XYZ file of C-alpha atoms in Angstrom:
684
model
C 194.991 103.396 58.778
C 192.926 100.706 60.430
C 193.252 98.754 63.681
C 195.916 96.047 64.137
C 195.382 92.730 62.399
C 196.570 89.513 64.045
C 200.219 88.450 63.630
C 199.262 85.342 61.652
C 197.246 87.475 59.213
C 200.180 89.871 58.831
C 202.545 86.991 57.985
C 200.015 85.576 55.554
C 199.469 88.902 53.747
C 203.243 89.440 53.374
C 203.737 85.900 52.116
C 201.002 86.344 49.501
C 202.277 89.708 48.257
C 206.084 89.252 48.595
C 207.183 85.679 49.525
C 210.929 86.478 49.479
C 210.475 89.013 52.319
C 208.199 86.901 54.531
C 210.949 85.025 56.343
C 213.027 88.183 56.948
C 210.014 89.992 58.448
C 209.259 87.108 60.822
C 212.876 86.973 62.001
C 213.092 90.755 62.502
C 209.830 90.947 64.498
C 210.933 87.999 66.659
C 214.352 89.595 67.307
C 212.771 92.871 68.425
C 210.059 91.249 70.559
C 212.341 88.738 72.299
C 215.346 91.026 72.474
C 215.813 94.363 74.213
C 214.769 97.978 73.685
C 217.975 98.648 71.738
C 216.784 96.206 69.027
C 213.774 98.426 68.383
C 216.055 101.471 68.191
C 218.346 99.590 65.802
C 215.376 98.861 63.540
C 214.603 102.571 63.106
C 218.312 103.346 62.585
C 218.374 100.795 59.775
C 215.286 102.442 58.248
C 217.121 105.788 58.183
C 220.158 104.181 56.515
C 217.954 102.897 53.671
C 217.763 106.482 52.309
C 221.556 107.115 52.348
C 224.108 106.439 49.624
C 224.319 107.311 45.950
C 221.857 104.555 45.081
C 219.542 104.303 48.111
C 217.335 101.273 48.625
C 214.264 103.537 48.855
C 213.750 106.955 47.303
C 212.487 109.638 49.668
C 209.749 110.789 47.298
C 208.324 107.336 46.564
C 205.173 106.093 48.251
C 207.137 103.664 50.430
C 209.726 106.348 51.141
C 207.122 108.828 52.293
C 205.563 106.213 54.552
C 208.934 105.245 56.094
C 209.867 108.893 56.679
C 206.519 109.437 58.383
C 207.236 106.440 60.648
C 210.740 107.653 61.511
C 209.495 111.182 62.245
C 206.715 109.881 64.506
C 209.201 107.655 66.374
C 211.677 110.515 66.817
C 209.009 112.658 68.516
C 208.296 110.018 71.188
C 209.578 110.533 74.721
C 211.456 107.706 76.458
C 208.346 106.601 78.376
C 206.336 106.532 75.146
C 209.049 104.501 73.395
C 208.954 102.022 76.263
C 205.148 101.779 75.972
C 205.519 101.128 72.242
C 208.066 98.380 72.912
C 205.815 96.789 75.559
C 202.887 96.870 73.125
C 205.046 95.162 70.451
C 205.990 92.388 72.885
C 202.342 91.884 73.856
C 201.318 91.809 70.183
C 203.971 89.205 69.370
C 203.114 87.001 72.372
C 199.397 87.066 71.565
C 200.126 86.172 67.932
C 202.393 83.259 68.867
C 199.852 81.944 71.371
C 197.051 82.020 68.792
C 199.227 80.287 66.231
C 199.824 77.365 68.619
C 196.207 77.082 69.703
C 194.661 77.379 66.216
C 196.931 75.227 64.102
C 194.189 73.259 62.342
C 192.704 74.270 58.999
C 189.152 74.740 60.319
C 190.078 78.045 61.840
C 191.379 79.322 58.474
C 188.108 78.335 56.808
C 186.108 79.931 59.630
C 188.004 83.198 59.309
C 187.425 83.332 55.568
C 183.701 82.769 56.127
C 183.527 85.520 58.765
C 185.354 87.947 56.474
C 182.863 87.203 53.715
C 179.874 87.782 56.017
C 181.289 91.024 57.375
C 182.134 92.642 54.004
C 179.322 95.138 54.483
C 180.447 96.089 57.980
C 183.275 98.552 58.371
C 184.981 96.916 61.360
C 184.121 93.864 63.429
C 183.781 94.184 67.177
C 186.763 91.844 67.643
C 188.955 94.019 65.476
C 188.081 97.296 67.157
C 188.722 95.995 70.645
C 192.078 97.145 71.900
C 193.774 94.817 74.369
C 196.841 97.026 74.429
C 197.654 100.678 73.665
C 196.791 101.887 70.156
C 198.786 104.392 68.176
C 197.403 107.918 67.911
C 196.141 107.290 64.375
C 194.519 103.977 65.337
C 192.815 105.546 68.345
C 191.544 108.443 66.235
C 190.249 105.982 63.634
C 188.451 103.964 66.317
C 186.862 107.062 67.884
C 185.761 108.647 64.599
C 184.304 105.346 63.417
C 182.295 104.751 66.583
C 181.095 108.387 66.660
C 179.886 108.081 63.041
C 178.080 104.830 63.860
C 176.417 106.376 66.928
C 175.115 109.171 64.698
C 174.047 107.186 61.634
C 173.461 103.577 62.700
C 173.616 102.909 66.409
C 172.950 99.188 65.954
C 176.321 98.763 64.190
C 178.272 100.495 66.978
C 179.603 98.625 69.981
C 177.139 98.087 72.802
C 177.261 100.784 75.519
C 179.081 98.469 77.946
C 181.624 97.237 75.347
C 182.319 100.730 74.037
C 182.821 102.100 77.549
C 185.253 99.276 78.281
C 187.312 100.138 75.184
C 187.253 103.844 76.039
C 188.409 103.146 79.593
C 191.237 101.085 78.120
C 192.231 103.958 75.828
C 192.111 106.474 78.673
C 194.205 104.192 80.871
C 197.140 104.648 78.472
C 196.347 108.273 77.598
C 194.208 110.036 80.264
C 194.481 113.368 78.416
C 192.833 112.080 75.212
C 190.024 114.676 75.002
C 188.150 113.000 72.122
C 187.859 109.755 74.094
C 186.160 111.640 76.924
C 183.711 113.175 74.453
C 182.810 109.799 72.952
C 182.334 108.517 76.501
C 179.909 111.415 77.029
C 177.924 110.409 73.909
C 177.967 106.776 74.977
C 176.588 107.596 78.434
C 173.817 109.639 76.841
C 172.656 106.435 75.090
C 171.772 104.878 78.441
C 170.541 108.134 80.049
C 173.329 108.093 82.659
C 173.230 111.639 84.042
C 176.231 111.388 86.371
C 178.651 109.669 83.968
C 177.699 111.830 80.962
C 178.224 115.033 82.993
C 181.512 113.663 84.334
C 182.793 112.803 80.823
C 181.708 116.144 79.349
C 183.539 118.122 82.039
C 186.651 115.960 81.599
C 186.538 116.569 77.833
C 186.656 120.342 78.226
C 189.239 120.104 81.013
C 191.552 118.147 78.696
C 190.775 120.472 75.775
C 191.830 123.497 77.832
C 194.892 121.841 79.376
C 196.266 120.372 76.140
C 195.353 123.343 73.914
C 193.792 121.018 71.371
C 192.225 121.796 67.990
C 194.449 124.695 67.026
C 191.966 127.432 67.866
C 192.080 126.477 71.520
C 195.705 127.572 71.871
C 196.446 130.611 73.954
C 194.133 132.929 75.827
C 191.580 133.089 72.973
C 191.250 129.312 72.814
C 191.064 128.991 76.592
C 188.038 131.320 76.779
C 186.442 129.641 73.769
C 186.633 126.236 75.402
C 185.196 127.580 78.634
C 182.143 129.178 77.048
C 181.368 126.161 74.877
C 181.819 123.907 77.896
C 179.169 125.918 79.749
C 176.896 125.838 76.677
C 177.196 122.066 76.315
C 176.547 121.627 80.013
C 173.364 123.687 79.660
C 172.234 121.501 76.748
C 172.943 118.364 78.792
C 170.915 119.572 81.784
C 168.085 120.607 79.457
C 168.020 117.134 77.918
C 167.565 115.529 81.326
C 164.930 118.072 82.404
C 167.153 119.956 84.890
C 165.962 123.360 83.690
C 167.202 125.424 86.642
C 170.756 124.067 86.351
C 170.560 124.505 82.567
C 169.625 128.159 82.957
C 172.546 128.795 85.329
C 175.019 127.145 82.929
C 173.551 129.113 80.022
C 173.931 132.413 81.887
C 177.585 131.550 82.489
C 178.096 130.794 78.771
C 176.438 134.100 77.804
C 178.615 136.050 80.242
C 181.880 134.573 78.926
C 180.757 134.940 75.274
C 179.879 138.606 75.814
C 183.289 139.261 77.372
C 184.955 137.692 74.320
C 182.523 139.252 71.827
C 181.797 135.777 70.376
C 178.657 136.313 68.266
C 178.434 132.685 67.137
C 178.400 131.363 70.696
C 175.890 134.036 71.699
C 173.644 132.945 68.831
C 173.722 129.349 70.090
C 172.902 130.641 73.573
C 169.952 132.595 72.188
C 168.558 129.424 70.615
C 168.822 127.572 73.919
C 167.187 130.489 75.735
C 164.110 129.901 73.577
C 164.150 126.167 74.380
C 164.224 126.922 78.112
C 161.564 129.639 77.912
C 159.262 128.321 75.179
C 156.316 128.044 77.583
C 156.341 131.820 78.054
C 153.829 133.893 76.099
C 156.523 136.100 74.502
C 158.850 133.242 73.511
C 158.099 133.685 69.789
C 159.644 137.191 69.923
C 162.891 135.689 71.186
C 162.751 133.041 68.461
C 162.162 135.557 65.657
C 165.108 137.613 66.936
C 167.239 134.446 66.968
C 166.400 133.644 63.328
C 167.204 137.205 62.171
C 170.543 137.177 63.993
C 171.458 133.749 62.603
C 170.797 134.981 59.047
C 172.825 138.135 59.760
C 175.878 136.179 60.968
C 175.622 133.605 58.161
C 174.645 130.605 60.287
C 172.243 128.656 58.025
C 171.914 125.665 60.376
C 170.758 127.792 63.313
C 168.554 129.951 61.092
C 166.776 126.929 59.650
C 166.419 125.273 63.033
C 164.902 128.505 64.329
C 162.377 128.597 61.472
C 161.367 125.007 62.242
C 160.906 125.842 65.922
C 158.869 128.902 64.930
C 156.647 126.744 62.690
C 156.079 124.305 65.543
C 155.208 127.139 67.923
C 152.800 128.677 65.396
C 151.181 125.285 64.711
C 150.310 124.934 68.392
C 149.044 128.536 68.308
C 146.530 127.654 65.573
C 148.028 129.275 62.476
C 146.769 128.101 59.075
C 148.516 125.184 57.410
C 149.304 127.080 54.189
C 151.334 129.731 56.068
C 153.256 127.067 57.989
C 154.052 125.120 54.829
C 155.269 128.323 53.133
C 157.638 128.936 56.048
C 158.919 125.356 55.866
C 159.404 125.766 52.109
C 161.710 128.732 52.800
C 163.721 126.693 55.295
C 163.907 123.789 52.811
C 165.615 126.124 50.336
C 168.309 126.737 52.958
C 168.653 122.996 53.600
C 169.204 122.053 49.981
C 171.437 125.036 49.315
C 173.778 124.112 52.164
C 173.226 120.305 52.008
C 171.856 120.164 55.550
C 170.723 116.542 55.343
C 169.674 116.255 58.987
C 167.434 119.322 58.794
C 165.813 118.088 55.570
C 164.746 114.959 57.473
C 163.483 117.017 60.416
C 161.494 119.268 58.073
C 159.643 116.354 56.450
C 158.996 114.697 59.823
C 157.638 118.017 61.068
C 155.282 118.264 58.083
C 154.035 114.756 58.907
C 153.306 115.780 62.504
C 151.594 119.036 61.452
C 149.262 117.269 59.015
C 148.344 114.765 61.719
C 147.758 117.581 64.199
C 145.352 119.186 61.736
C 143.646 115.837 61.117
C 144.808 115.283 57.526
C 145.939 111.662 57.723
C 146.337 111.235 53.940
C 148.826 114.111 53.736
C 150.629 112.862 56.850
C 150.959 109.411 55.276
C 152.366 110.911 52.092
C 155.005 112.937 53.979
C 156.048 109.952 56.109
C 156.516 107.785 53.032
C 158.467 110.563 51.305
C 160.914 110.702 54.200
C 161.363 106.924 54.240
C 162.125 106.828 50.507
C 164.805 109.539 50.675
C 168.537 108.897 50.493
C 170.949 110.656 52.800
C 173.188 113.394 51.422
C 175.992 112.189 53.688
C 178.538 109.633 52.467
C 178.300 106.533 54.642
C 180.226 103.279 54.897
C 178.848 100.162 53.263
C 176.365 98.323 55.449
C 175.555 101.378 57.546
C 171.911 102.385 57.692
C 171.442 106.019 56.738
C 168.061 106.560 58.345
C 168.632 106.002 62.049
C 167.864 109.494 63.263
C 165.044 110.715 65.472
C 163.222 112.057 62.399
C 162.900 108.578 60.921
C 161.796 107.129 64.249
C 159.050 109.777 64.431
C 157.969 109.133 60.812
C 157.838 105.364 61.338
C 155.799 105.789 64.537
C 153.311 107.981 62.667
C 153.163 105.344 59.942
C 152.448 102.567 62.469
C 149.689 104.604 64.154
C 148.101 105.556 60.819
C 147.974 101.899 59.759
C 146.546 100.850 63.135
C 143.840 103.540 62.864
C 142.750 102.018 59.556
C 142.584 98.512 61.027
C 145.784 97.330 59.281
C 147.258 95.854 62.453
C 149.508 93.390 60.611
C 151.121 96.261 58.660
C 151.454 98.315 61.862
C 153.104 95.308 63.511
C 155.631 95.049 60.665
C 156.497 98.735 61.026
C 156.957 98.325 64.787
C 159.094 95.225 64.240
C 161.320 97.247 61.919
C 161.480 100.044 64.512
C 162.582 97.585 67.195
C 165.364 96.275 64.947
C 166.537 99.706 63.877
C 166.248 101.331 67.323
C 167.030 98.668 69.978
C 165.585 99.115 73.510
C 168.835 100.621 74.828
C 169.054 103.245 72.045
C 168.174 106.878 72.688
C 165.096 106.976 70.397
C 163.581 103.677 71.551
C 161.052 105.452 73.802
C 159.251 106.726 70.703
C 158.301 103.285 69.398
C 157.733 101.950 72.915
C 155.023 104.564 73.493
C 153.578 103.993 70.018
C 153.433 100.224 70.591
C 151.770 100.612 73.996
C 149.141 103.006 72.612
C 148.245 100.672 69.740
C 147.950 97.709 72.140
C 145.784 99.818 74.459
C 143.408 100.838 71.657
C 143.086 97.232 70.490
C 142.326 96.034 74.009
C 139.661 98.731 74.459
C 138.088 97.896 71.095
C 137.948 94.237 72.056
C 136.351 94.988 75.433
C 139.389 93.693 77.365
C 139.442 96.525 79.882
C 141.610 94.617 82.379
C 144.316 94.243 79.701
C 144.031 97.926 78.762
C 144.378 98.852 82.448
C 147.599 96.841 82.710
C 149.058 98.810 79.764
C 148.371 102.169 81.429
C 151.419 101.815 83.705
C 153.792 101.483 80.748
C 152.205 104.426 78.921
C 152.408 106.601 82.049
C 156.123 105.807 82.439
C 156.766 107.067 78.893
C 154.256 109.943 78.805
C 152.563 110.985 82.054
C 149.733 113.038 80.516
C 148.830 110.327 77.994
C 148.894 107.692 80.736
C 146.559 109.602 83.063
C 144.116 110.270 80.212
C 143.980 106.610 79.238
C 143.509 105.597 82.866
C 140.419 107.825 82.939
C 139.174 106.212 79.699
C 139.481 102.746 81.280
C 137.667 103.858 84.454
C 134.901 105.334 82.308
C 134.551 102.086 80.337
C 134.319 100.169 83.622
C 131.503 102.496 84.805
C 133.601 103.990 87.603
C 132.224 107.425 86.758
C 133.139 109.286 89.956
C 136.809 108.238 89.850
C 137.022 108.966 86.117
C 135.495 112.435 86.582
C 137.945 113.362 89.368
C 140.907 112.223 87.267
C 139.703 114.079 84.178
C 139.146 117.323 86.103
C 142.694 117.212 87.513
C 144.110 116.446 84.071
C 142.066 119.260 82.503
C 143.441 121.827 84.970
C 146.999 120.611 84.404
C 146.741 120.638 80.589
C 145.178 124.104 80.578
C 148.136 125.323 82.614
C 150.571 123.741 80.117
C 148.487 125.026 77.168
C 148.259 121.509 75.739
C 145.208 122.342 73.620
C 144.933 118.977 71.870
C 144.719 117.091 75.162
C 142.389 119.732 76.671
C 139.871 119.080 73.869
C 140.183 115.289 74.267
C 139.563 115.604 78.014
C 136.522 117.864 77.439
C 135.041 115.272 75.073
C 135.542 112.546 77.691
C 133.918 114.731 80.382
C 130.924 115.354 78.085
C 130.584 111.612 77.518
C 130.553 111.102 81.286
C 127.659 113.557 81.605
C 125.390 111.985 78.998
C 126.169 108.469 80.213
C 125.019 109.764 83.563
C 121.764 110.953 81.873
C 122.757 114.631 81.992
C 123.052 115.665 78.324
C 122.133 119.293 79.066
C 125.254 119.655 81.244
C 127.335 118.118 78.453
C 126.328 120.782 75.893
C 128.388 123.728 77.302
C 131.415 121.440 77.652
C 131.110 120.359 74.019
C 130.668 123.939 72.833
C 133.857 124.909 74.689
C 135.684 122.038 72.979
C 134.316 123.113 69.581
C 135.415 126.716 70.118
C 138.953 125.580 70.993
C 139.100 123.217 67.995
C 138.096 125.954 65.586
C 140.379 128.549 67.192
C 143.415 126.274 66.869
C 142.254 124.892 63.482
C 142.247 121.280 64.675
C 139.857 120.109 61.998
C 139.611 116.484 62.980
C 138.963 117.235 66.653
C 136.377 119.807 65.555
C 134.593 117.127 63.488
C 134.686 114.727 66.424
C 133.252 117.419 68.677
C 130.419 118.071 66.208
C 129.774 114.325 66.197
C 129.405 114.440 69.984
C 127.142 117.522 69.773
C 124.881 115.712 67.304
C 124.692 112.741 69.667
C 123.769 115.039 72.565
C 120.993 116.581 70.429
C 119.736 113.092 69.580
C 119.470 112.272 73.293
C 117.656 115.589 73.860
C 115.045 114.559 71.259
C 115.924 116.812 68.300
C 117.228 114.296 65.692
C 116.565 116.598 62.714
C 119.071 119.164 64.018
C 121.454 116.319 64.843
C 121.322 115.145 61.203
C 122.044 118.678 59.985
C 125.096 118.830 62.248
C 126.254 115.415 61.068
C 126.325 116.547 57.449
C 128.885 119.186 58.551
C 131.156 116.730 60.361
C 130.933 113.464 58.478
C 132.910 114.396 55.359
C 136.282 115.047 57.124
C 135.750 111.934 59.263
C 135.101 109.677 56.258
C 138.016 111.273 54.351
C 140.722 111.309 57.024
C 139.269 109.668 60.110
C 140.171 106.443 61.868
C 138.100 103.372 61.007
C 136.522 103.360 64.470
C 135.399 106.990 64.099
C 133.968 106.271 60.641
C 131.916 103.454 62.145
C 130.723 105.664 65.010
C 129.677 108.372 62.534
C 127.679 105.981 60.332
C 126.077 104.386 63.409
C 124.990 107.812 64.652
C 123.600 108.759 61.217
C 121.428 105.647 61.230
C 120.191 106.394 64.775
C 119.232 109.931 63.746
C 117.508 108.629 60.611
C 115.416 106.189 62.671
C 114.527 108.861 65.249
C 113.555 111.356 62.509
C 111.398 108.742 60.731
C 108.974 108.502 63.670
C 106.911 111.407 62.267
C 107.026 110.249 58.598
C 104.192 108.601 56.644
C 104.490 104.772 56.292
C 106.064 104.763 52.800
C 108.649 107.426 53.609
C 109.304 105.798 56.979
C 110.075 102.453 55.326
C 112.546 104.175 52.967
C 114.237 105.893 55.927
C 114.544 102.586 57.779
C 116.045 100.906 54.704
C 118.614 103.728 54.436
C 119.362 103.364 58.153
C 119.954 99.613 57.723
C 122.434 100.288 54.911
C 124.317 102.745 57.109
C 124.304 100.215 59.949
C 125.790 97.584 57.633
C 128.548 100.036 56.648
C 129.168 100.856 60.324
C 129.381 97.139 61.147
C 131.991 96.636 58.403
C 134.074 99.458 59.856
C 133.848 98.027 63.387
C 134.751 94.554 62.125
C 138.028 95.905 60.661
C 139.202 96.973 64.117
C 137.644 93.943 65.855
C 135.390 96.143 67.989
C 132.932 93.435 69.054
C 131.120 95.576 71.597
C 130.017 98.017 68.902
C 129.216 95.183 66.457
C 126.874 93.853 69.144
C 125.140 97.246 69.413
C 124.777 97.540 65.630
C 123.359 94.012 65.401
C 120.759 94.879 68.030
C 119.599 97.955 66.092
C 119.564 96.061 62.816
C 117.405 93.322 64.336
C 114.930 95.930 65.589
C 114.746 97.622 62.185
C 114.326 94.367 60.280
C 111.539 93.448 62.712
C 109.789 96.786 62.005
C 110.033 96.102 58.270
C 108.764 92.529 58.677
C 111.977 90.878 57.418
C 112.010 87.854 59.715
C 115.011 85.977 58.299
C 117.349 88.996 58.448
C 116.009 89.885 61.909
C 116.754 86.382 63.223
C 120.285 86.435 61.818
C 121.061 89.802 63.462
C 119.415 88.677 66.705
C 121.580 85.551 66.751
C 124.762 87.614 66.252
C 123.671 89.984 69.010
C 122.945 87.140 71.429
C 126.319 85.471 70.831
C 128.220 88.706 71.385
C 126.072 89.728 74.341
C 126.914 86.482 76.114
C 130.623 87.056 75.506
C 130.511 90.792 76.295
C 128.051 91.801 79.033
C 126.879 95.391 78.678
C 127.903 96.409 82.227
C 124.430 97.802 82.702
C 124.883 100.733 80.277
C 121.827 101.441 78.070
C 122.688 101.046 74.392
C 121.273 104.460 73.488
C 123.833 106.158 75.761
C 126.839 104.776 73.935
C 128.292 106.693 70.977
């Protein structure tokens, strides 16, 4: 059953299907709507009479007969107040239909409606049709709620806007305040806009109504009453956890555990155990709790919780530095559970998690492959026509990774297209919009830094900080460092380092250590930078962060170059350059090739003239490759530095024409981008 169609459409459909009945239907509806309540009662009496007699007008077992009997039975169960509400709704429906008929008598409206119907074939219900100006029947209300809940899960852009949906729900609750499902949909709707008060209010009302009305069969009696109470406490804990209210979440969770233990509800206790891990995952022994949770979930035959526990365990082990092959084996085992039980949502999460793990380990090619695999998959769930099937958090994460991977390779147009698609699929008011907002801000920041527009990068820091505090503070320090405000940058980095070490955010700790080391050598203190870099290298190797390890080795080689030992720097570079060229960002590839050429030039100082000339030629080739990399990301400051070195090398080799060309490029860029007084040799 769908929502009410307009009166004119009803008349039209009847006239098209059965013209001889059309006039009788119009007269009967008008008599009931303009008459009294007894006319409505007479209508249902006449329906009952249609089954009587030796040759009844309608057989009880026919399709029409079954439908009419269902109508009569539903009407008989109504109380007097409900019958009166039904009669009032009929009058309102008739008056609205008559009013529209008078106002829209011309043929243009008919043509317009046909066009709208054609355009909306792929959409399950139009916003106009789902709006309920009067009370809906129980079936219509259930249809409306289930439809909107499905849209919120699968394709939020097709659902009503938060304000419109809340208005419709308030209208439903005005006629039936005890409609528990409407309160729950209101809770989901308030979560979309991060409204803590209203979502908590709606959730509590949902469980109040569930307990009072004894809904859903199992909630009848004492058993159902306790069940509703413990799941109410569990949901409240999850809600507080989502908004970061961990103390309140823990109290609600303890209450849920207490009630579940009294009722010996193992399923509820298993859910509580999973949430206990979420609340205590920063503790050193949290993995023990998680392993116990997975074993219990398998024991009680709860594949969803077991698989979710394995995924959480994989994430925890990834941050602890376990090898990729062991993590992928664990995910393979969970994937078997997903496909066996058709857990479509967890299949998506698993692939998105693989994407994130490969990026964490610095394998961008594998991450790209996993992201594209997820985007090309079809959902296992049956969805309505026109509904997007990939509007979950997993797909938002995969698309964000895809945008960042393209931006790292200098494909900014492709990254922009991905972000445009993200904005369409996850509008700003949707719950996963913060993912692409942060991704977009980070890409803009990196582009501004590459282009030497530090004032623009600084203006983006505020937006990044609002979405991710740690990332925002780190990028603020990067901007200060680029602007030669070394003291302020050092203070900020030291505070961030202490904070990240406390949180055990190893990836950010290593990034901060690299920035601190850069501060030291730009301040002409490379010897102080060495212990910091060695600490970063030890952490990278311990946690198997290959790409960060390669970047750290790159920085160590640069420090050795400054200290006057270029031969050792070249040896180190041979260790680090392969992963960078294979999986690194374009900017890092350019930095690596630039450093190789610097080391080659420094090492050539002790060579004989013939060998020295060969070394300089090789250095020029590497500089040309570095310049091509920098050009892809529009990093003009580094192109200027490369042009300067190339001009010097061409001058040493006596190639005047090439030297003049490079010198001209350097001069043009130097006029546009002043060096801020930083010596070129101190810039990696």
